[in-house]
mmCIF file of C-alpha atoms and ligand atoms in Angstrom:
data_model
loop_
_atom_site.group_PDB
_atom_site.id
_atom_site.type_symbol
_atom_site.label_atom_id
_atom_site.label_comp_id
_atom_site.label_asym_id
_atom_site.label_seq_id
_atom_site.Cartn_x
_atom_site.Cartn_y
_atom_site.Cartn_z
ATOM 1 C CA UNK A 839 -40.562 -21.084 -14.739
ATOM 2 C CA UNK A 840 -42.565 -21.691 -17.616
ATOM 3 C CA UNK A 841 -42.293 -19.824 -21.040
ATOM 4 C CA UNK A 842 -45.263 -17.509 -21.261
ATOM 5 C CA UNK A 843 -46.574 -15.075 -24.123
ATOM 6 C CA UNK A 844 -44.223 -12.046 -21.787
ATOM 7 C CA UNK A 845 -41.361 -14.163 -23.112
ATOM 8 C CA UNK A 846 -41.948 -13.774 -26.481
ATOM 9 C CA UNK A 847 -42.887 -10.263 -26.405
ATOM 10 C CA UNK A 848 -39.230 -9.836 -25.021
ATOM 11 C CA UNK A 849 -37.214 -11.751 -27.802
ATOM 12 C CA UNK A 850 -39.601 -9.861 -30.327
ATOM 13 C CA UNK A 851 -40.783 -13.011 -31.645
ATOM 14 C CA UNK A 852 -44.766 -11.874 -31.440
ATOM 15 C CA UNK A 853 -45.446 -7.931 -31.806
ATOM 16 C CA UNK A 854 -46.546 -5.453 -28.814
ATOM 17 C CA UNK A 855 -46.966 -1.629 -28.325
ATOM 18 C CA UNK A 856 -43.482 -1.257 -26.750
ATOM 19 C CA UNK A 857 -43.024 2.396 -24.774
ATOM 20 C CA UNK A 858 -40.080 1.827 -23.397
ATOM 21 C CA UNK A 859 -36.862 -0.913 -22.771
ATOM 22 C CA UNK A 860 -34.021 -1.407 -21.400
ATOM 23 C CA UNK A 861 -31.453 -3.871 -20.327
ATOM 24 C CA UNK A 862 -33.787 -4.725 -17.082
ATOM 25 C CA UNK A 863 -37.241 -4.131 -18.311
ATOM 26 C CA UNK A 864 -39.864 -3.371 -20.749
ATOM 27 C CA UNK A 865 -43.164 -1.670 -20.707
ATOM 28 C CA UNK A 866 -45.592 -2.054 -23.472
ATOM 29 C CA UNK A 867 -49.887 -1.481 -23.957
ATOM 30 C CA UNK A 868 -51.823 -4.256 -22.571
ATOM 31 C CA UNK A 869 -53.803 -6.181 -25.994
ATOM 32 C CA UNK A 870 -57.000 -5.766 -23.837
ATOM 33 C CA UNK A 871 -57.236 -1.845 -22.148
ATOM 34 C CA UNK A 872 -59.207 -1.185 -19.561
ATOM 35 C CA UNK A 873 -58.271 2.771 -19.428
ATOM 36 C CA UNK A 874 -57.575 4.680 -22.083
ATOM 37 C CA UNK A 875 -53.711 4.336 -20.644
ATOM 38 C CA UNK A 876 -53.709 0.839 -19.903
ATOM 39 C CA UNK A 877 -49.457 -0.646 -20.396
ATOM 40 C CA UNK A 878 -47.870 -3.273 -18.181
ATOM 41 C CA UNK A 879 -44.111 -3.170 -17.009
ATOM 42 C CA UNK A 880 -42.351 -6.257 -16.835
ATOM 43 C CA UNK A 881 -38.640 -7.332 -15.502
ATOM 44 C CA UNK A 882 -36.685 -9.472 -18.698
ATOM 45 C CA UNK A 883 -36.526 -11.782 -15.602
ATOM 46 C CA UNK A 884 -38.316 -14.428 -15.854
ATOM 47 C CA UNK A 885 -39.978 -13.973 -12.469
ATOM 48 C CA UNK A 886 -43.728 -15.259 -12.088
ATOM 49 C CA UNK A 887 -45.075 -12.834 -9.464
ATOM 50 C CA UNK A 888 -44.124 -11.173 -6.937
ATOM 51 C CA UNK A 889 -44.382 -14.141 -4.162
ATOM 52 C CA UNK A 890 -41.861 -15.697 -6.297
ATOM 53 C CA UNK A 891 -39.472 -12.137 -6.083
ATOM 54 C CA UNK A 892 -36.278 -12.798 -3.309
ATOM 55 C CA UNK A 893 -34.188 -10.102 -1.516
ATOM 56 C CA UNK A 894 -31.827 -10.324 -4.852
ATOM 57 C CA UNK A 895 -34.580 -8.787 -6.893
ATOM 58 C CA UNK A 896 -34.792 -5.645 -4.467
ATOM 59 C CA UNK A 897 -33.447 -3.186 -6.860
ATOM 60 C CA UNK A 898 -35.246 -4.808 -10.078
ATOM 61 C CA UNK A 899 -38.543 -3.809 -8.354
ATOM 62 C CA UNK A 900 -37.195 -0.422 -7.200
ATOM 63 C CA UNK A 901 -36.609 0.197 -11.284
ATOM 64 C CA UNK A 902 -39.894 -1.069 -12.580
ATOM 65 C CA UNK A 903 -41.851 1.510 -10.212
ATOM 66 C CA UNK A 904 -39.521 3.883 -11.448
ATOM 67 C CA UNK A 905 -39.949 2.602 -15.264
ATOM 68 C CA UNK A 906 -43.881 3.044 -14.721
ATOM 69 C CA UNK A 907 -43.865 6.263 -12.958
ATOM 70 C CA UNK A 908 -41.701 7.602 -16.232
ATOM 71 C CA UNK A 909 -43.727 6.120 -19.002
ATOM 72 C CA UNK A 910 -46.943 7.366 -17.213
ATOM 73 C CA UNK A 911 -45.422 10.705 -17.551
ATOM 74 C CA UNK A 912 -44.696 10.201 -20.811
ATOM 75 C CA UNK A 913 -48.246 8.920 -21.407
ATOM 76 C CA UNK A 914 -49.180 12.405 -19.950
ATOM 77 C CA UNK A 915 -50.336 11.060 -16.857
ATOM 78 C CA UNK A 916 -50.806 12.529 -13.265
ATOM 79 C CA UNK A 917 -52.818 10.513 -11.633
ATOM 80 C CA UNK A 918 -53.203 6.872 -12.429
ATOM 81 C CA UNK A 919 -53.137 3.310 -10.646
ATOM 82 C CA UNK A 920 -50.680 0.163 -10.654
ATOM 83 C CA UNK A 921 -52.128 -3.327 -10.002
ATOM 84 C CA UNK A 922 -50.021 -6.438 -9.738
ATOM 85 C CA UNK A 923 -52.254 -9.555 -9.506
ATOM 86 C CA UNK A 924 -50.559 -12.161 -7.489
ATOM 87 C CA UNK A 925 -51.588 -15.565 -8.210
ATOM 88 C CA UNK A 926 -55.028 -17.228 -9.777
ATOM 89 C CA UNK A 927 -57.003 -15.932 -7.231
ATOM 90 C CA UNK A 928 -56.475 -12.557 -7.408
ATOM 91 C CA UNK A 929 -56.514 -12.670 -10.989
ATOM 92 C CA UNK A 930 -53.179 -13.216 -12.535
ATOM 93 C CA UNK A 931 -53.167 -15.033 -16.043
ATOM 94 C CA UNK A 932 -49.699 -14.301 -17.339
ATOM 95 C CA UNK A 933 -47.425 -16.026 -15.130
ATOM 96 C CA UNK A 934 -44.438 -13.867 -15.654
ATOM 97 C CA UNK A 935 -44.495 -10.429 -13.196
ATOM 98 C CA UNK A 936 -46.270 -7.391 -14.402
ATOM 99 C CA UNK A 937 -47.452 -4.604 -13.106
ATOM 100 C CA UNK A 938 -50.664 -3.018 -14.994
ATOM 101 C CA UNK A 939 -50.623 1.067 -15.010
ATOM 102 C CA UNK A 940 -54.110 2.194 -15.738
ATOM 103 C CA UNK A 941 -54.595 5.735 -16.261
ATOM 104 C CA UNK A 942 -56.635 8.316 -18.349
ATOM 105 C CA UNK A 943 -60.295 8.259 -16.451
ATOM 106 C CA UNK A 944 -61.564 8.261 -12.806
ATOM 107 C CA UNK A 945 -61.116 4.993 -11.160
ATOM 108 C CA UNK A 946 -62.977 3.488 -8.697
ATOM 109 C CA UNK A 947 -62.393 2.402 -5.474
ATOM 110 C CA UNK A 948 -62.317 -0.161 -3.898
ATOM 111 C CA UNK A 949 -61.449 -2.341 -7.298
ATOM 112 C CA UNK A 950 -63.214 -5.534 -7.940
HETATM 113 P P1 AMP B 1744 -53.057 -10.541 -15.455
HETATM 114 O O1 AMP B 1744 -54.480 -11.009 -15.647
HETATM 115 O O2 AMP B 1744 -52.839 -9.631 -14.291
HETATM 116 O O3 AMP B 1744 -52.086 -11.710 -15.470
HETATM 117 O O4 AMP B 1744 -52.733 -9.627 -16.697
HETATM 118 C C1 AMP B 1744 -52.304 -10.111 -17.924
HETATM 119 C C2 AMP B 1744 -52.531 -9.010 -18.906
HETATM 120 O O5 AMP B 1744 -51.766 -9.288 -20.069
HETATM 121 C C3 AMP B 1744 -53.979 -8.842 -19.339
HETATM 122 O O6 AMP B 1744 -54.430 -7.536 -19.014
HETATM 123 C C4 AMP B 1744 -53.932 -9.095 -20.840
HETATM 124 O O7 AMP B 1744 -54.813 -8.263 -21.555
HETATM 125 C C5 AMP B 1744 -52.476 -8.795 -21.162
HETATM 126 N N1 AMP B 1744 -51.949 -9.465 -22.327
HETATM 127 C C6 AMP B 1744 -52.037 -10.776 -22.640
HETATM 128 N N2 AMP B 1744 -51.414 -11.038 -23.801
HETATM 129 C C7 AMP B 1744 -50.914 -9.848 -24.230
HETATM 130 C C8 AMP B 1744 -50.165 -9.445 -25.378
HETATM 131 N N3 AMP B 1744 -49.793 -10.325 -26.319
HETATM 132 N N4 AMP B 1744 -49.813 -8.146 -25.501
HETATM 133 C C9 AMP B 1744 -50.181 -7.256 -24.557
HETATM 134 N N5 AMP B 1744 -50.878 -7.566 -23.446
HETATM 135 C C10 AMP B 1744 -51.248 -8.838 -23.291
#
């Protein structure tokens, strides 16, 4: 996979809002909120989405539900929504897997 801006945010080399790390993942604010609570979780794998996730990743997507449930509670969250675009079409522009936690207002549904 390609190097992307995620990448970089993980070896530190350009800044980011971290709330939380660890050896398998790292959630920090997105540059661009749409919530007041707006932070994407992201494996230090360099996976690209979630179509490109095998059965060897099982329990690296277990933990980064787990990750954003905590940091949402830390972010003093009860209710709030996680969005993983997979692929161009559905929206996706960093090509390394996130998942977006938006939180903080009433949200909509369907999304758009
Ligand atoms: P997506 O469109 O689902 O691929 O989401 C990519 C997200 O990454 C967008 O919400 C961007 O605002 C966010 N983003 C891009 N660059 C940065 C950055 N340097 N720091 C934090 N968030 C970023």
């Amino acid at each position: 996979m390609t190097e992307t801006i995620f990448s970089k945010i993980i070896r530190k080399e350009i800044p980011a809002a971290i709330l939380y790390e660890d050896e398998l993942s790292l959630a920090f604010r997105d540059v661009n909120p749409q919530a007041p609570v707006h932070f994407l979780v992201i494996p230090k794998k360099p996976i690209i989405n979630l179509s490109d996730a095998t059965e060897a990743d099982q329990s690296l997507l277990g933990h980064l539900l787990l990750v954003a449930n905590k940091v949402a509670t830390q972010e003093g969250l009860t209710g709030f929504r996680l969005v993983t675009n997979n692929g161009a079409e559905a929206g996706q522009t960093v090509f390394h897997l996130h998942i977006h936690v938006l939180g903080g207002r009433s949200l909509n549904w369907p999304p758009g």
